[in-house]
Amino acid sequence: MGIGDVYEVTVGDCTDVHYVDTGMYDVAEYGSVYIIDAERPALVDTGIGARHENILSAMESVGIAPEDLEVIAATHVHLDHAGGAGYLVEDCPNATVYVHESGKRHLADPQRLWEGTKHAVGDQIEYYGKPIPVPEDRIETLTDGDVIDLGDHSLDVMHAPGHAPHQVVFYDPVVDGVFTADAAGIYTPATDEMHVTTPPVNFTLEGALDDVTMLQDLDPDILMFGHYGPAETGDKLETYAEILPEWVAEVERKREELGDDEAVIDYFLKRADTDLWGERKGRAEMRLNVRGVLVALDNREE
C-alpha cells in the first residue's frame, strides 16, 4: 500500500466502494477518502487541500469524471477531512457538499478554521494547504436523521458530536457499513490495532463514548475509518470504548502528579509511538491528543 493508491473495499458484502490513501502528512496508511460508485457518484470526505489532486486521480481510476461527481459528503469540517472541499468543488462543477448544519459557516468562510488549525497542529500545518471557500449555494446542510440519496446507495446521517460538534457518521444500509469519521477512533490495518483520537478543542470523553455506543447499537458489519481504511467491525468498538477512558484517566493522573501541562505533554512525547507513522507524525499525534484531553479536563471543571 502506498500514497495515492486506490483500493476496492472488499470487506463483508461491500460493493461499489473504493478508498484512496491520501498521503496525509506525507505518511502512508493514515488518511483515507472513500469513493462510492453509485448512480449519484459520491465522495465521503476530501482529505487536506494540499492532496486534492490525489482524489481526482482516484476518481478517474474508478471511472468517475469530475463532472459526474454529485455528492461530497463531509463527515466534519476538520481540515484533515474537509480541507479539500473548496478545491474539489472548483474541479467538479456538479458536486454539492453535504455537511452538518453547524459546519456550513466554516466551509463557506474557512479563515477561522484555518487559524484554529494552525494553532492546534503547529508546524504540521505545512502539510495542509490553505482551504478555499465553498460557495454557499454549493452547500447542503445536514442534521441527525437525514438521508443522502445516491440512487442505488444511501447515506443515513447520524450526529456524532463527541469528537466535534459538526461531526456526523454515514451509514450505508446497502453494504451494512459506517463511514466512521473519527467517532470510532483510529485503526491501523498493518498492526490491526485501535488508537485514540482526542484533539482540542471540542473533544469530550462522555460525548465520544456516547458516539461509540450509538455505533454499537447500530451493529454494522463494516467500519470504514477516516484513519485508516475499511475493516470488519468485530470487537473494535468494544476495544475503543475501553482504551478511550483509560487514556483520559492516564493523562489526568499525570497532570495531578506533575502539576504542569507542558511537563505532561513532554512526558507523553517521550513515549510516543514513532514506528507507525514516523517520528515527526507520531510525536505530533501524541501532542495533539494530550492537549485535547487537557482542554477537555479544563472544560469539565468549569
PDB file of C-alpha atoms in Angstrom:
ATOM      1  CA  MET A   1       0.000   0.000   0.000  1.00  0.00           C
ATOM      2  CA  GLY A   2       1.226   3.475  -0.812  1.00  0.00           C
ATOM      3  CA  ILE A   3       0.316   7.124  -1.062  1.00  0.00           C
ATOM      4  CA  GLY A   4      -2.160   7.771  -3.868  1.00  0.00           C
ATOM      5  CA  ASP A   5      -3.052   4.115  -4.276  1.00  0.00           C
ATOM      6  CA  VAL A   6      -6.721   3.208  -4.747  1.00  0.00           C
ATOM      7  CA  TYR A   7      -8.321   0.063  -3.367  1.00  0.00           C
ATOM      8  CA  GLU A   8     -11.704  -1.575  -3.652  1.00  0.00           C
ATOM      9  CA  VAL A   9     -13.449  -2.205  -0.356  1.00  0.00           C
ATOM     10  CA  THR A  10     -13.831  -5.972  -0.252  1.00  0.00           C
ATOM     11  CA  VAL A  11     -14.725  -6.403   3.400  1.00  0.00           C
ATOM     12  CA  GLY A  12     -18.052  -8.119   4.052  1.00  0.00           C
ATOM     13  CA  ASP A  13     -20.590  -7.708   1.251  1.00  0.00           C
ATOM     14  CA  CYS A  14     -19.400  -4.245   0.255  1.00  0.00           C
ATOM     15  CA  THR A  15     -19.872  -3.221  -3.385  1.00  0.00           C
ATOM     16  CA  ASP A  16     -19.199  -0.055  -5.364  1.00  0.00           C
ATOM     17  CA  VAL A  17     -16.941   1.484  -2.707  1.00  0.00           C
ATOM     18  CA  HIS A  18     -13.253   2.334  -3.117  1.00  0.00           C
ATOM     19  CA  TYR A  19     -10.809   4.278  -0.991  1.00  0.00           C
ATOM     20  CA  VAL A  20      -7.636   6.204  -1.681  1.00  0.00           C
ATOM     21  CA  ASP A  21      -4.607   6.672   0.547  1.00  0.00           C
ATOM     22  CA  THR A  22      -4.400  10.471   0.528  1.00  0.00           C
ATOM     23  CA  GLY A  23      -0.827  10.623   1.813  1.00  0.00           C
ATOM     24  CA  MET A  24      -1.797  12.924   4.643  1.00  0.00           C
ATOM     25  CA  TYR A  25       1.297  14.372   6.381  1.00  0.00           C
ATOM     26  CA  ASP A  26       3.379  12.517   3.764  1.00  0.00           C
ATOM     27  CA  VAL A  27       2.529   9.331   5.670  1.00  0.00           C
ATOM     28  CA  ALA A  28       1.062   6.202   4.106  1.00  0.00           C
ATOM     29  CA  GLU A  29      -1.933   4.466   5.714  1.00  0.00           C
ATOM     30  CA  TYR A  30      -3.060   7.446   7.774  1.00  0.00           C
ATOM     31  CA  GLY A  31      -5.704   9.292   5.759  1.00  0.00           C
ATOM     32  CA  SER A  32      -8.381   7.744   3.560  1.00  0.00           C
ATOM     33  CA  VAL A  33     -11.121   9.205   1.363  1.00  0.00           C
ATOM     34  CA  TYR A  34     -13.925   6.988   0.088  1.00  0.00           C
ATOM     35  CA  ILE A  35     -15.419   6.917  -3.410  1.00  0.00           C
ATOM     36  CA  ILE A  36     -18.900   5.481  -3.876  1.00  0.00           C
ATOM     37  CA  ASP A  37     -19.540   4.479  -7.485  1.00  0.00           C
ATOM     38  CA  ALA A  38     -23.290   4.874  -7.155  1.00  0.00           C
ATOM     39  CA  GLU A  39     -25.984   6.175  -9.509  1.00  0.00           C
ATOM     40  CA  ARG A  40     -25.164   9.534  -7.927  1.00  0.00           C
ATOM     41  CA  PRO A  41     -21.387   9.227  -7.513  1.00  0.00           C
ATOM     42  CA  ALA A  42     -20.125  10.416  -4.151  1.00  0.00           C
ATOM     43  CA  LEU A  43     -17.064  11.098  -2.060  1.00  0.00           C
ATOM     44  CA  VAL A  44     -17.006  10.680   1.686  1.00  0.00           C
ATOM     45  CA  ASP A  45     -14.568  13.333   2.927  1.00  0.00           C
ATOM     46  CA  THR A  46     -11.898  15.089   0.895  1.00  0.00           C
ATOM     47  CA  GLY A  47      -8.692  14.959   2.901  1.00  0.00           C
ATOM     48  CA  ILE A  48      -6.479  18.025   3.178  1.00  0.00           C
ATOM     49  CA  GLY A  49      -6.449  20.645   0.447  1.00  0.00           C
ATOM     50  CA  ALA A  50      -2.829  20.020  -0.469  1.00  0.00           C
ATOM     51  CA  ARG A  51      -3.703  16.491  -1.620  1.00  0.00           C
ATOM     52  CA  HIS A  52      -6.903  17.085  -3.565  1.00  0.00           C
ATOM     53  CA  GLU A  53      -5.269  16.009  -6.850  1.00  0.00           C
ATOM     54  CA  ASN A  54      -4.939  12.503  -5.398  1.00  0.00           C
ATOM     55  CA  ILE A  55      -8.717  12.408  -5.044  1.00  0.00           C
ATOM     56  CA  LEU A  56      -9.287  13.411  -8.655  1.00  0.00           C
ATOM     57  CA  SER A  57      -6.823  10.774  -9.838  1.00  0.00           C
ATOM     58  CA  ALA A  58      -8.544   8.162  -7.684  1.00  0.00           C
ATOM     59  CA  MET A  59     -11.945   9.087  -9.127  1.00  0.00           C
ATOM     60  CA  GLU A  60     -10.535   8.727 -12.631  1.00  0.00           C
ATOM     61  CA  SER A  61      -9.194   5.264 -11.827  1.00  0.00           C
ATOM     62  CA  VAL A  62     -12.670   4.235 -10.631  1.00  0.00           C
ATOM     63  CA  GLY A  63     -14.244   5.676 -13.784  1.00  0.00           C
ATOM     64  CA  ILE A  64     -15.835   8.818 -12.360  1.00  0.00           C
ATOM     65  CA  ALA A  65     -15.156  12.032 -14.277  1.00  0.00           C
ATOM     66  CA  PRO A  66     -15.059  15.319 -12.331  1.00  0.00           C
ATOM     67  CA  GLU A  67     -18.297  16.492 -13.973  1.00  0.00           C
ATOM     68  CA  ASP A  68     -20.040  13.255 -12.926  1.00  0.00           C
ATOM     69  CA  LEU A  69     -19.430  13.672  -9.197  1.00  0.00           C
ATOM     70  CA  GLU A  70     -22.666  14.762  -7.485  1.00  0.00           C
ATOM     71  CA  VAL A  71     -22.059  14.408  -3.750  1.00  0.00           C
ATOM     72  CA  ILE A  72     -19.217  15.357  -1.432  1.00  0.00           C
ATOM     73  CA  ALA A  73     -20.306  14.098   1.982  1.00  0.00           C
ATOM     74  CA  ALA A  74     -18.137  15.682   4.683  1.00  0.00           C
ATOM     75  CA  THR A  75     -18.139  13.845   7.993  1.00  0.00           C
ATOM     76  CA  HIS A  76     -16.934  17.032   9.688  1.00  0.00           C
ATOM     77  CA  VAL A  77     -15.050  20.205   8.849  1.00  0.00           C
ATOM     78  CA  HIS A  78     -11.675  19.466  10.439  1.00  0.00           C
ATOM     79  CA  LEU A  79      -9.205  20.150   7.679  1.00  0.00           C
ATOM     80  CA  ASP A  80      -7.870  16.595   7.523  1.00  0.00           C
ATOM     81  CA  HIS A  81     -11.392  15.563   6.492  1.00  0.00           C
ATOM     82  CA  ALA A  82     -12.808  18.561   4.591  1.00  0.00           C
ATOM     83  CA  GLY A  83      -9.824  20.754   3.743  1.00  0.00           C
ATOM     84  CA  GLY A  84     -10.054  19.844   0.068  1.00  0.00           C
ATOM     85  CA  ALA A  85     -13.757  20.634  -0.325  1.00  0.00           C
ATOM     86  CA  GLY A  86     -13.289  24.057  -1.912  1.00  0.00           C
ATOM     87  CA  TYR A  87     -10.748  22.748  -4.404  1.00  0.00           C
ATOM     88  CA  LEU A  88     -12.876  19.770  -5.402  1.00  0.00           C
ATOM     89  CA  VAL A  89     -15.972  21.918  -5.871  1.00  0.00           C
ATOM     90  CA  GLU A  90     -13.980  24.030  -8.336  1.00  0.00           C
ATOM     91  CA  ASP A  91     -12.942  20.930 -10.267  1.00  0.00           C
ATOM     92  CA  CYS A  92     -16.277  19.105 -10.021  1.00  0.00           C
ATOM     93  CA  PRO A  93     -18.910  21.560 -11.260  1.00  0.00           C
ATOM     94  CA  ASN A  94     -21.950  19.410 -10.463  1.00  0.00           C
ATOM     95  CA  ALA A  95     -20.985  18.397  -6.935  1.00  0.00           C
ATOM     96  CA  THR A  96     -22.762  19.566  -3.802  1.00  0.00           C
ATOM     97  CA  VAL A  97     -21.055  19.482  -0.409  1.00  0.00           C
ATOM     98  CA  TYR A  98     -23.163  17.984   2.369  1.00  0.00           C
ATOM     99  CA  VAL A  99     -22.143  18.911   5.913  1.00  0.00           C
ATOM    100  CA  HIS A 100     -23.696  19.145   9.370  1.00  0.00           C
ATOM    101  CA  GLU A 101     -25.574  22.399   9.828  1.00  0.00           C
ATOM    102  CA  SER A 102     -23.083  23.666  12.417  1.00  0.00           C
ATOM    103  CA  GLY A 103     -20.206  23.240   9.969  1.00  0.00           C
ATOM    104  CA  LYS A 104     -21.572  25.163   6.997  1.00  0.00           C
ATOM    105  CA  ARG A 105     -20.114  28.521   8.032  1.00  0.00           C
ATOM    106  CA  HIS A 106     -16.624  27.028   8.248  1.00  0.00           C
ATOM    107  CA  LEU A 107     -16.792  25.718   4.688  1.00  0.00           C
ATOM    108  CA  ALA A 108     -18.190  28.983   3.345  1.00  0.00           C
ATOM    109  CA  ASP A 109     -15.562  31.018   5.196  1.00  0.00           C
ATOM    110  CA  PRO A 110     -12.702  28.771   6.367  1.00  0.00           C
ATOM    111  CA  GLN A 111     -10.415  31.512   7.713  1.00  0.00           C
ATOM    112  CA  ARG A 112     -11.289  30.990  11.384  1.00  0.00           C
ATOM    113  CA  LEU A 113     -10.941  27.226  10.985  1.00  0.00           C
ATOM    114  CA  TRP A 114      -7.573  27.729   9.292  1.00  0.00           C
ATOM    115  CA  GLU A 115      -6.273  29.888  12.154  1.00  0.00           C
ATOM    116  CA  GLY A 116      -7.517  27.420  14.757  1.00  0.00           C
ATOM    117  CA  THR A 117      -5.904  24.526  12.919  1.00  0.00           C
ATOM    118  CA  LYS A 118      -2.560  26.341  12.746  1.00  0.00           C
ATOM    119  CA  HIS A 119      -2.699  26.846  16.496  1.00  0.00           C
ATOM    120  CA  ALA A 120      -3.626  23.211  17.129  1.00  0.00           C
ATOM    121  CA  VAL A 121      -1.165  21.421  14.846  1.00  0.00           C
ATOM    122  CA  GLY A 122       1.849  23.741  14.945  1.00  0.00           C
ATOM    123  CA  ASP A 123       4.467  23.114  12.282  1.00  0.00           C
ATOM    124  CA  GLN A 124       2.378  20.264  10.834  1.00  0.00           C
ATOM    125  CA  ILE A 125       0.357  22.974   9.098  1.00  0.00           C
ATOM    126  CA  GLU A 126       2.868  22.871   6.239  1.00  0.00           C
ATOM    127  CA  TYR A 127       1.173  19.668   5.037  1.00  0.00           C
ATOM    128  CA  TYR A 128      -2.347  21.068   4.867  1.00  0.00           C
ATOM    129  CA  GLY A 129      -2.742  23.604   2.112  1.00  0.00           C
ATOM    130  CA  LYS A 130      -4.864  26.614   2.986  1.00  0.00           C
ATOM    131  CA  PRO A 131      -8.560  25.838   2.391  1.00  0.00           C
ATOM    132  CA  ILE A 132     -10.571  27.910  -0.061  1.00  0.00           C
ATOM    133  CA  PRO A 133     -14.256  28.773   0.402  1.00  0.00           C
ATOM    134  CA  VAL A 134     -17.080  26.594  -0.842  1.00  0.00           C
ATOM    135  CA  PRO A 135     -19.804  28.786  -2.404  1.00  0.00           C
ATOM    136  CA  GLU A 136     -22.854  28.773  -0.154  1.00  0.00           C
ATOM    137  CA  ASP A 137     -25.127  27.681  -2.991  1.00  0.00           C
ATOM    138  CA  ARG A 138     -22.993  24.531  -3.325  1.00  0.00           C
ATOM    139  CA  ILE A 139     -23.524  23.528   0.337  1.00  0.00           C
ATOM    140  CA  GLU A 140     -26.412  21.417   1.645  1.00  0.00           C
ATOM    141  CA  THR A 141     -26.780  21.215   5.429  1.00  0.00           C
ATOM    142  CA  LEU A 142     -27.482  18.019   7.343  1.00  0.00           C
ATOM    143  CA  THR A 143     -28.890  17.101  10.711  1.00  0.00           C
ATOM    144  CA  ASP A 144     -29.375  13.849  12.579  1.00  0.00           C
ATOM    145  CA  GLY A 145     -31.763  11.518  10.762  1.00  0.00           C
ATOM    146  CA  ASP A 146     -31.310  12.969   7.290  1.00  0.00           C
ATOM    147  CA  VAL A 147     -30.598  10.713   4.304  1.00  0.00           C
ATOM    148  CA  ILE A 148     -28.434  11.455   1.272  1.00  0.00           C
ATOM    149  CA  ASP A 149     -29.991   9.554  -1.620  1.00  0.00           C
ATOM    150  CA  LEU A 150     -27.389   8.156  -4.015  1.00  0.00           C
ATOM    151  CA  GLY A 151     -29.863   6.119  -6.058  1.00  0.00           C
ATOM    152  CA  ASP A 152     -28.693   2.553  -5.552  1.00  0.00           C
ATOM    153  CA  HIS A 153     -26.994   3.502  -2.269  1.00  0.00           C
ATOM    154  CA  SER A 154     -27.887   5.908   0.517  1.00  0.00           C
ATOM    155  CA  LEU A 155     -26.081   7.605   3.376  1.00  0.00           C
ATOM    156  CA  ASP A 156     -28.048   7.760   6.618  1.00  0.00           C
ATOM    157  CA  VAL A 157     -26.852  10.693   8.718  1.00  0.00           C
ATOM    158  CA  MET A 158     -26.117  10.158  12.412  1.00  0.00           C
ATOM    159  CA  HIS A 159     -24.879  13.053  14.532  1.00  0.00           C
ATOM    160  CA  ALA A 160     -21.706  12.125  16.458  1.00  0.00           C
ATOM    161  CA  PRO A 161     -20.577  15.260  18.317  1.00  0.00           C
ATOM    162  CA  GLY A 162     -18.142  13.749  20.839  1.00  0.00           C
ATOM    163  CA  HIS A 163     -15.138  14.468  18.627  1.00  0.00           C
ATOM    164  CA  ALA A 164     -16.512  17.754  17.279  1.00  0.00           C
ATOM    165  CA  PRO A 165     -19.998  19.317  17.290  1.00  0.00           C
ATOM    166  CA  HIS A 166     -20.090  19.287  13.477  1.00  0.00           C
ATOM    167  CA  GLN A 167     -19.251  15.585  13.135  1.00  0.00           C
ATOM    168  CA  VAL A 168     -21.632  13.071  11.602  1.00  0.00           C
ATOM    169  CA  VAL A 169     -21.164   9.479  10.551  1.00  0.00           C
ATOM    170  CA  PHE A 170     -22.799   7.976   7.467  1.00  0.00           C
ATOM    171  CA  TYR A 171     -24.417   4.544   7.419  1.00  0.00           C
ATOM    172  CA  ASP A 172     -24.881   2.838   4.060  1.00  0.00           C
ATOM    173  CA  PRO A 173     -27.522   0.106   4.573  1.00  0.00           C
ATOM    174  CA  VAL A 174     -26.746  -1.462   1.182  1.00  0.00           C
ATOM    175  CA  VAL A 175     -23.318  -2.567   2.422  1.00  0.00           C
ATOM    176  CA  ASP A 176     -24.127  -2.526   6.159  1.00  0.00           C
ATOM    177  CA  GLY A 177     -21.176  -0.218   6.662  1.00  0.00           C
ATOM    178  CA  VAL A 178     -20.490   3.011   8.515  1.00  0.00           C
ATOM    179  CA  PHE A 179     -18.142   5.767   7.412  1.00  0.00           C
ATOM    180  CA  THR A 180     -16.937   6.453  10.923  1.00  0.00           C
ATOM    181  CA  ALA A 181     -15.075   9.771  10.604  1.00  0.00           C
ATOM    182  CA  ASP A 182     -13.247   9.959  13.974  1.00  0.00           C
ATOM    183  CA  ALA A 183     -16.126   8.578  16.051  1.00  0.00           C
ATOM    184  CA  ALA A 184     -14.605   5.090  16.290  1.00  0.00           C
ATOM    185  CA  GLY A 185     -11.007   6.214  16.725  1.00  0.00           C
ATOM    186  CA  ILE A 186      -8.030   5.420  14.510  1.00  0.00           C
ATOM    187  CA  TYR A 187      -7.376   1.972  13.074  1.00  0.00           C
ATOM    188  CA  THR A 188      -4.056   0.763  11.685  1.00  0.00           C
ATOM    189  CA  PRO A 189      -4.515  -2.195   9.330  1.00  0.00           C
ATOM    190  CA  ALA A 190      -0.803  -3.000   9.369  1.00  0.00           C
ATOM    191  CA  THR A 191      -0.991  -3.830  13.085  1.00  0.00           C
ATOM    192  CA  ASP A 192      -4.752  -4.452  13.443  1.00  0.00           C
ATOM    193  CA  GLU A 193      -4.789  -2.016  16.376  1.00  0.00           C
ATOM    194  CA  MET A 194      -7.106   0.716  17.604  1.00  0.00           C
ATOM    195  CA  HIS A 195      -5.780   4.122  18.674  1.00  0.00           C
ATOM    196  CA  VAL A 196      -7.389   7.117  20.349  1.00  0.00           C
ATOM    197  CA  THR A 197      -8.037  10.461  18.738  1.00  0.00           C
ATOM    198  CA  THR A 198      -8.680  13.245  21.268  1.00  0.00           C
ATOM    199  CA  PRO A 199      -7.723  16.581  19.669  1.00  0.00           C
ATOM    200  CA  PRO A 200      -8.600  20.032  21.022  1.00  0.00           C
ATOM    201  CA  VAL A 201     -10.823  21.888  21.385  1.00  0.00           C
ATOM    202  CA  ASN A 202     -14.171  20.104  21.263  1.00  0.00           C
ATOM    203  CA  PHE A 203     -13.387  16.542  22.337  1.00  0.00           C
ATOM    204  CA  THR A 204     -15.353  15.301  25.330  1.00  0.00           C
ATOM    205  CA  LEU A 205     -14.980  11.833  26.791  1.00  0.00           C
ATOM    206  CA  GLU A 206     -18.666  11.479  27.604  1.00  0.00           C
ATOM    207  CA  GLY A 207     -19.716  12.553  24.123  1.00  0.00           C
ATOM    208  CA  ALA A 208     -17.161  10.327  22.429  1.00  0.00           C
ATOM    209  CA  LEU A 209     -18.305   7.301  24.426  1.00  0.00           C
ATOM    210  CA  ASP A 210     -21.928   8.103  23.540  1.00  0.00           C
ATOM    211  CA  ASP A 211     -20.922   8.065  19.872  1.00  0.00           C
ATOM    212  CA  VAL A 212     -19.319   4.640  20.278  1.00  0.00           C
ATOM    213  CA  THR A 213     -22.466   3.355  21.992  1.00  0.00           C
ATOM    214  CA  MET A 214     -24.535   4.659  19.081  1.00  0.00           C
ATOM    215  CA  LEU A 215     -22.345   2.714  16.653  1.00  0.00           C
ATOM    216  CA  GLN A 216     -22.538  -0.406  18.815  1.00  0.00           C
ATOM    217  CA  ASP A 217     -26.330  -0.188  18.830  1.00  0.00           C
ATOM    218  CA  LEU A 218     -26.292   0.093  15.037  1.00  0.00           C
ATOM    219  CA  ASP A 219     -24.083  -3.021  14.890  1.00  0.00           C
ATOM    220  CA  PRO A 220     -22.718  -2.587  11.358  1.00  0.00           C
ATOM    221  CA  ASP A 221     -20.752  -5.287   9.607  1.00  0.00           C
ATOM    222  CA  ILE A 222     -18.112  -2.877   8.314  1.00  0.00           C
ATOM    223  CA  LEU A 223     -16.344   0.170   9.763  1.00  0.00           C
ATOM    224  CA  MET A 224     -14.815   2.487   7.161  1.00  0.00           C
ATOM    225  CA  PHE A 225     -12.321   4.582   9.084  1.00  0.00           C
ATOM    226  CA  GLY A 226     -11.164   8.015   8.041  1.00  0.00           C
ATOM    227  CA  HIS A 227      -7.884   6.942   9.627  1.00  0.00           C
ATOM    228  CA  TYR A 228      -7.436   4.389   8.054  1.00  0.00           C
ATOM    229  CA  GLY A 229      -9.325   2.129   5.716  1.00  0.00           C
ATOM    230  CA  PRO A 230     -12.144  -0.437   5.992  1.00  0.00           C
ATOM    231  CA  ALA A 231     -12.339  -3.338   8.425  1.00  0.00           C
ATOM    232  CA  GLU A 232     -14.809  -5.818   9.811  1.00  0.00           C
ATOM    233  CA  THR A 233     -16.350  -4.410  12.949  1.00  0.00           C
ATOM    234  CA  GLY A 234     -15.547  -7.407  15.137  1.00  0.00           C
ATOM    235  CA  ASP A 235     -14.684  -6.185  18.642  1.00  0.00           C
ATOM    236  CA  LYS A 236     -13.187  -2.867  17.517  1.00  0.00           C
ATOM    237  CA  LEU A 237     -15.895  -0.704  19.034  1.00  0.00           C
ATOM    238  CA  GLU A 238     -15.657  -2.516  22.357  1.00  0.00           C
ATOM    239  CA  THR A 239     -11.891  -2.047  22.279  1.00  0.00           C
ATOM    240  CA  TYR A 240     -12.240   1.653  21.601  1.00  0.00           C
ATOM    241  CA  ALA A 241     -14.745   2.034  24.419  1.00  0.00           C
ATOM    242  CA  GLU A 242     -12.109   0.542  26.719  1.00  0.00           C
ATOM    243  CA  ILE A 243      -8.969   2.377  25.637  1.00  0.00           C
ATOM    244  CA  LEU A 244     -10.540   5.842  25.391  1.00  0.00           C
ATOM    245  CA  PRO A 245     -11.383   6.333  29.103  1.00  0.00           C
ATOM    246  CA  GLU A 246      -8.133   4.608  30.068  1.00  0.00           C
ATOM    247  CA  TRP A 247      -6.222   7.161  28.014  1.00  0.00           C
ATOM    248  CA  VAL A 248      -8.068  10.134  29.511  1.00  0.00           C
ATOM    249  CA  ALA A 249      -7.516   8.788  33.027  1.00  0.00           C
ATOM    250  CA  GLU A 250      -3.803   8.328  32.323  1.00  0.00           C
ATOM    251  CA  VAL A 251      -3.406  11.963  31.227  1.00  0.00           C
ATOM    252  CA  GLU A 252      -5.437  13.157  34.217  1.00  0.00           C
ATOM    253  CA  ARG A 253      -3.259  11.180  36.647  1.00  0.00           C
ATOM    254  CA  LYS A 254      -0.080  12.571  35.128  1.00  0.00           C
ATOM    255  CA  ARG A 255      -1.401  16.121  35.362  1.00  0.00           C
ATOM    256  CA  GLU A 256      -2.176  15.616  39.058  1.00  0.00           C
ATOM    257  CA  GLU A 257       1.310  14.219  39.573  1.00  0.00           C
ATOM    258  CA  LEU A 258       3.303  16.834  37.645  1.00  0.00           C
ATOM    259  CA  GLY A 259       1.089  19.885  38.089  1.00  0.00           C
ATOM    260  CA  ASP A 260       2.274  21.457  34.821  1.00  0.00           C
ATOM    261  CA  ASP A 261       0.688  20.874  31.422  1.00  0.00           C
ATOM    262  CA  GLU A 262       3.881  21.315  29.418  1.00  0.00           C
ATOM    263  CA  ALA A 263       5.558  18.743  31.644  1.00  0.00           C
ATOM    264  CA  VAL A 264       2.638  16.408  30.996  1.00  0.00           C
ATOM    265  CA  ILE A 265       2.991  16.859  27.244  1.00  0.00           C
ATOM    266  CA  ASP A 266       6.749  16.293  27.437  1.00  0.00           C
ATOM    267  CA  TYR A 267       6.211  13.121  29.463  1.00  0.00           C
ATOM    268  CA  PHE A 268       3.952  11.598  26.833  1.00  0.00           C
ATOM    269  CA  LEU A 269       6.039  12.817  23.896  1.00  0.00           C
ATOM    270  CA  LYS A 270       8.918  10.698  25.178  1.00  0.00           C
ATOM    271  CA  ARG A 271       6.584   7.708  24.939  1.00  0.00           C
ATOM    272  CA  ALA A 272       5.112   8.470  21.523  1.00  0.00           C
ATOM    273  CA  ASP A 273       4.857   5.581  19.075  1.00  0.00           C
ATOM    274  CA  THR A 274       7.121   6.569  16.197  1.00  0.00           C
ATOM    275  CA  ASP A 275       7.081   3.218  14.413  1.00  0.00           C
ATOM    276  CA  LEU A 276       3.675   3.509  12.731  1.00  0.00           C
ATOM    277  CA  TRP A 277       3.817   6.957  11.111  1.00  0.00           C
ATOM    278  CA  GLY A 278       7.406   8.047  11.692  1.00  0.00           C
ATOM    279  CA  GLU A 279       8.889  10.193  14.420  1.00  0.00           C
ATOM    280  CA  ARG A 280       7.535  13.546  13.325  1.00  0.00           C
ATOM    281  CA  LYS A 281       3.922  12.491  12.847  1.00  0.00           C
ATOM    282  CA  GLY A 282       3.995  10.116  15.815  1.00  0.00           C
ATOM    283  CA  ARG A 283       5.080  12.903  18.153  1.00  0.00           C
ATOM    284  CA  ALA A 284       2.649  15.393  16.615  1.00  0.00           C
ATOM    285  CA  GLU A 285      -0.231  12.934  17.047  1.00  0.00           C
ATOM    286  CA  MET A 286       0.684  12.430  20.692  1.00  0.00           C
ATOM    287  CA  ARG A 287       0.943  16.151  21.372  1.00  0.00           C
ATOM    288  CA  LEU A 288      -2.449  16.791  19.804  1.00  0.00           C
ATOM    289  CA  ASN A 289      -4.132  14.010  21.749  1.00  0.00           C
ATOM    290  CA  VAL A 290      -2.666  15.068  25.098  1.00  0.00           C
ATOM    291  CA  ARG A 291      -3.618  18.699  24.563  1.00  0.00           C
ATOM    292  CA  GLY A 292      -7.159  17.681  23.653  1.00  0.00           C
ATOM    293  CA  VAL A 293      -7.570  15.769  26.898  1.00  0.00           C
ATOM    294  CA  LEU A 294      -6.115  18.631  28.944  1.00  0.00           C
ATOM    295  CA  VAL A 295      -8.576  21.062  27.361  1.00  0.00           C
ATOM    296  CA  ALA A 296     -11.445  18.640  27.989  1.00  0.00           C
ATOM    297  CA  LEU A 297     -10.438  18.293  31.641  1.00  0.00           C
ATOM    298  CA  ASP A 298     -10.384  22.087  31.999  1.00  0.00           C
ATOM    299  CA  ASN A 299     -13.813  22.388  30.412  1.00  0.00           C
ATOM    300  CA  ARG A 300     -15.191  19.684  32.720  1.00  0.00           C
ATOM    301  CA  GLU A 301     -14.071  21.664  35.759  1.00  0.00           C
ATOM    302  CA  GLU A 302     -15.774  24.877  34.638  1.00  0.00           C
TER     303      GLU A 302
END
